[in-house]
Coordinates of C-alpha atoms in Angstrom, one line a residue:
M28 CA 78.7 -76.9 -62.2
Q29 CA 79.5 -76.6 -58.5
P30 CA 78.6 -79.8 -56.3
I31 CA 75.2 -77.9 -54.5
L32 CA 76.5 -80.7 -51.3
Q33 CA 80.0 -82.4 -51.8
V34 CA 80.9 -84.8 -48.8
D35 CA 84.8 -86.2 -49.4
T36 CA 85.9 -88.8 -48.1
L37 CA 83.6 -88.4 -44.7
Y38 CA 84.3 -90.7 -41.7
G39 CA 83.3 -90.0 -38.9
G40 CA 80.1 -91.3 -35.9
Y41 CA 79.8 -90.7 -32.1
I42 CA 82.8 -91.3 -30.3
P43 CA 86.5 -89.8 -31.5
G44 CA 88.4 -92.7 -33.2
K45 CA 85.9 -95.2 -34.1
P46 CA 84.3 -94.2 -36.8
V47 CA 81.3 -95.8 -38.5
L48 CA 81.1 -94.3 -41.5
H49 CA 84.2 -95.0 -43.7
D50 CA 85.3 -93.0 -47.2
I51 CA 81.7 -91.4 -47.7
T52 CA 82.1 -89.7 -51.0
F53 CA 79.4 -88.9 -53.2
S54 CA 77.7 -85.2 -54.5
V55 CA 74.4 -83.4 -54.7
R56 CA 74.3 -81.1 -58.2
P57 CA 71.9 -78.4 -58.3
G58 CA 68.1 -79.9 -58.9
E59 CA 68.8 -83.0 -58.4
M60 CA 67.2 -86.1 -56.4
I61 CA 69.3 -88.3 -54.4
G62 CA 68.2 -91.4 -52.1
L63 CA 70.0 -92.3 -49.1
I64 CA 69.3 -96.0 -48.6
G65 CA 70.6 -98.1 -45.9
L66 CA 69.0 -100.6 -43.7
N67 CA 68.7 -99.1 -40.2
G68 CA 72.0 -98.9 -39.4
A69 CA 73.1 -98.1 -41.9
G70 CA 75.0 -94.6 -40.8
K71 CA 72.8 -92.7 -43.2
S72 CA 72.0 -90.8 -40.2
T73 CA 74.7 -90.3 -39.3
T74 CA 75.6 -88.9 -42.6
I75 CA 72.7 -86.8 -41.8
K76 CA 73.8 -85.3 -38.7
H77 CA 77.8 -84.8 -40.5
I78 CA 76.3 -82.7 -43.4
L79 CA 73.5 -81.2 -40.4
G80 CA 76.9 -79.8 -38.4
L81 CA 75.3 -81.8 -34.9
L82 CA 78.4 -84.3 -36.0
H83 CA 81.9 -83.0 -36.9
P84 CA 83.8 -85.4 -39.0
Q85 CA 86.7 -87.6 -37.8
K86 CA 88.4 -87.0 -41.3
G87 CA 87.4 -85.4 -44.3
N88 CA 84.9 -82.6 -45.5
V89 CA 81.2 -81.9 -46.3
R90 CA 80.9 -78.6 -48.2
I91 CA 77.5 -76.7 -49.0
N92 CA 78.2 -74.1 -52.0
G93 CA 81.3 -74.5 -51.1
L94 CA 81.3 -73.5 -47.9
T95 CA 82.5 -75.2 -45.1
L96 CA 80.4 -75.7 -41.7
K97 CA 83.6 -73.9 -40.2
D98 CA 84.0 -71.8 -43.0
N99 CA 80.9 -69.7 -42.3
P100 CA 78.9 -71.4 -40.0
L101 CA 75.6 -68.7 -41.0
A102 CA 75.8 -69.3 -44.5
Y103 CA 76.0 -73.3 -44.3
R104 CA 73.4 -73.5 -42.1
S105 CA 71.1 -70.9 -44.6
A106 CA 71.3 -72.8 -47.4
Y107 CA 69.7 -76.0 -46.3
A108 CA 66.5 -76.7 -44.4
Y109 CA 66.3 -80.1 -42.8
V110 CA 63.1 -82.3 -42.2
P111 CA 63.8 -84.7 -39.3
E112 CA 61.4 -88.4 -39.6
S113 CA 60.6 -87.7 -36.5
P114 CA 58.4 -84.7 -36.2
E115 CA 59.9 -81.6 -34.1
L116 CA 57.5 -78.7 -32.5
Y117 CA 57.1 -76.4 -30.7
E118 CA 54.4 -76.9 -27.0
E119 CA 53.8 -73.2 -26.4
L120 CA 54.0 -72.0 -30.3
T121 CA 50.7 -72.6 -33.2
I122 CA 51.8 -72.6 -36.4
R123 CA 51.2 -69.8 -38.3
E124 CA 53.7 -68.2 -34.9
H125 CA 55.9 -71.8 -36.7
L126 CA 55.8 -70.3 -39.7
E127 CA 56.1 -66.5 -38.7
L128 CA 59.4 -68.0 -37.2
S129 CA 61.0 -68.9 -39.7
A130 CA 60.0 -66.2 -42.7
M131 CA 62.2 -64.5 -39.3
A132 CA 64.8 -66.5 -39.3
Y133 CA 65.7 -66.2 -42.6
G134 CA 64.5 -62.5 -43.3
L135 CA 61.0 -62.8 -45.6
T136 CA 59.8 -60.2 -46.4
K137 CA 56.1 -60.0 -45.3
D138 CA 54.8 -60.4 -48.9
V139 CA 57.0 -63.0 -49.4
F140 CA 56.2 -64.2 -46.8
K141 CA 52.2 -64.6 -46.6
A142 CA 52.2 -65.9 -50.9
R143 CA 53.8 -68.7 -49.5
S144 CA 52.6 -69.3 -46.3
E145 CA 49.0 -69.0 -48.3
A146 CA 49.6 -71.6 -50.5
L147 CA 51.4 -74.3 -48.5
L148 CA 48.7 -74.1 -46.6
G149 CA 46.1 -74.5 -48.9
E150 CA 48.6 -77.3 -50.8
F151 CA 48.4 -79.7 -47.1
Q152 CA 44.9 -78.1 -46.4
M153 CA 46.2 -76.6 -42.8
K154 CA 45.1 -73.5 -42.7
D155 CA 41.3 -74.4 -40.2
K156 CA 44.7 -75.6 -38.2
L157 CA 46.0 -72.0 -38.7
N158 CA 46.0 -71.6 -34.7
S159 CA 46.1 -74.5 -33.3
F160 CA 48.7 -75.7 -31.0
S161 CA 51.4 -77.8 -32.2
N162 CA 50.3 -80.7 -29.5
H163 CA 47.2 -80.4 -30.5
L164 CA 47.9 -82.2 -34.0
S165 CA 48.3 -85.5 -35.7
K166 CA 51.7 -86.6 -36.0
G167 CA 50.5 -86.2 -39.8
M168 CA 50.2 -83.0 -39.2
K169 CA 52.6 -82.0 -37.5
Q170 CA 55.1 -83.6 -40.5
K171 CA 53.2 -81.1 -42.4
V172 CA 54.0 -78.0 -40.1
M173 CA 57.9 -79.7 -40.2
I174 CA 57.3 -79.3 -44.2
M175 CA 55.9 -76.5 -44.3
N176 CA 58.3 -74.8 -42.7
A177 CA 61.7 -76.0 -45.1
F178 CA 59.5 -74.6 -48.1
L179 CA 58.6 -71.7 -46.9
I180 CA 62.4 -70.9 -46.4
E181 CA 63.6 -72.3 -50.1
P182 CA 66.6 -73.4 -50.0
S183 CA 68.7 -74.3 -51.9
L184 CA 68.8 -78.1 -50.3
Y185 CA 66.3 -79.7 -48.6
I186 CA 67.8 -82.9 -46.6
I187 CA 64.5 -85.0 -46.1
D188 CA 64.1 -88.6 -43.4
E189 CA 61.6 -90.6 -44.0
P190 CA 59.5 -87.7 -45.6
F191 CA 56.4 -90.2 -46.5
L192 CA 56.3 -91.8 -42.7
G193 CA 52.1 -90.7 -41.0
L194 CA 51.4 -88.9 -44.2
D195 CA 48.2 -89.6 -45.0
P196 CA 48.0 -89.7 -49.8
L197 CA 46.4 -86.5 -50.6
A198 CA 49.7 -84.6 -48.1
I199 CA 52.5 -87.5 -49.9
R200 CA 51.0 -85.8 -53.3
S201 CA 51.7 -82.7 -51.8
L202 CA 55.4 -83.4 -50.9
L203 CA 56.6 -84.9 -54.3
D204 CA 54.4 -82.2 -56.4
L205 CA 56.8 -80.0 -54.3
M206 CA 59.7 -81.4 -54.6
V207 CA 59.3 -82.2 -58.6
Q208 CA 58.2 -78.3 -59.1
M209 CA 61.8 -76.5 -56.5
K210 CA 63.5 -79.6 -57.8
R211 CA 63.0 -77.9 -61.5
R212 CA 63.1 -73.9 -60.0
G213 CA 67.2 -76.0 -59.9
A214 CA 66.2 -77.3 -56.0
S215 CA 68.6 -80.0 -54.3
F216 CA 67.0 -82.8 -52.5
L217 CA 68.7 -85.1 -50.7
I218 CA 66.0 -88.0 -49.8
S219 CA 66.9 -90.8 -47.0
S220 CA 63.7 -93.5 -47.2
H221 CA 62.9 -96.3 -47.7
I222 CA 60.1 -97.0 -49.5
L223 CA 61.7 -98.0 -52.8
S224 CA 59.0 -97.7 -55.2
T225 CA 58.2 -94.1 -54.8
I226 CA 61.6 -93.1 -54.1
E227 CA 62.4 -95.1 -57.8
K228 CA 59.6 -93.3 -59.4
Y229 CA 61.8 -89.4 -58.7
C230 CA 65.5 -89.6 -57.7
D231 CA 67.8 -89.3 -59.9
R232 CA 70.8 -90.6 -58.4
Y233 CA 70.9 -92.9 -55.4
I234 CA 73.9 -93.7 -52.7
V235 CA 73.4 -97.1 -50.8
L236 CA 75.2 -97.1 -47.8
H237 CA 75.7 -100.5 -45.5
R238 CA 77.4 -100.9 -42.3
G239 CA 78.6 -97.3 -42.9
H240 CA 80.5 -98.4 -46.5
I241 CA 78.6 -96.7 -49.5
V242 CA 78.8 -100.2 -51.8
A243 CA 76.9 -98.6 -55.0
Y244 CA 77.0 -95.0 -56.2
G245 CA 74.5 -94.0 -59.8
D246 CA 72.2 -93.7 -61.7
L247 CA 69.8 -96.9 -62.3
D248 CA 71.0 -98.0 -64.8
E249 CA 74.8 -97.7 -63.1
I250 CA 73.6 -99.8 -59.9
R251 CA 72.2 -102.2 -62.9
L252 CA 76.0 -102.6 -64.0
Q253 CA 77.0 -102.8 -61.0
T254 CA 75.1 -105.8 -59.4
Q255 CA 74.7 -107.4 -63.2
L256 CA 71.5 -107.3 -63.1
P257 CA 69.8 -104.8 -66.4
G258 CA 66.4 -103.9 -65.8
A259 CA 66.3 -105.1 -62.4
S260 CA 64.1 -102.5 -59.7
L261 CA 65.9 -100.4 -57.2
D262 CA 64.3 -102.8 -55.0
D263 CA 65.3 -105.5 -56.1
L264 CA 69.2 -104.2 -56.0
F265 CA 68.9 -102.6 -53.1
Y266 CA 68.5 -106.4 -52.1
N267 CA 71.1 -108.2 -54.3
L268 CA 73.4 -105.1 -52.9
V269 CA 72.6 -106.2 -48.3
Q270 CA 72.3 -109.4 -48.8
G271 CA 74.4 -110.9 -51.5
E272 CA 77.6 -110.7 -51.4
G273 CA 77.8 -107.0 -52.5
G274 CA 76.4 -106.5 -48.7
T275 CA 79.7 -107.0 -47.2
P276 CA 82.0 -103.4 -47.9

């Protein structure tokens, strides 16, 4: 089965010839949820920026549905949805207009747009805010708008950076339920989060980044085997990898 996302021997960063990512290789299969974890500065955001096409690899390549960004920019970018850590909205647009803009950009029919948007607005309790401008919203509400726009288009791949920041408990549960629902339909997820206890319950495999290197990669049992810590939680495994001997690339 061809991976939705394939990252091969990726070296990259912000300054040519001075990579901060070193030999990053992993894949995300259809219907799989991958947790991308690491300390601040480990290279998580840099990895995501290379996947999004905001940074170009100094070596190696990134493919979504078998295509690199150079192969077909439109097909590459339309295959994923990205939810950033800090919500970024247009101040002059209402929530309704944000959703309509996404629907037009991705070619949704009116009927599909109506059904999906009404379901999402109800799920995140935002129907009464539909005509509100983004600068009148709290950070948590702005984050809900970003999430609704991502799930509205139902792409092959969801890239979500710190999805739970700013969300109330009901919104967190709604997001997790939606992720599970879309995963069952075959969608893939790459999730960067520091809330290890939550992603341990939902992710199939994990990538542990440290100082720009992958220091562990696999499901929970595989990482337990790598660290020789049978039965350990993801939190304990992570601590061992970045604080113990496993933390030195």
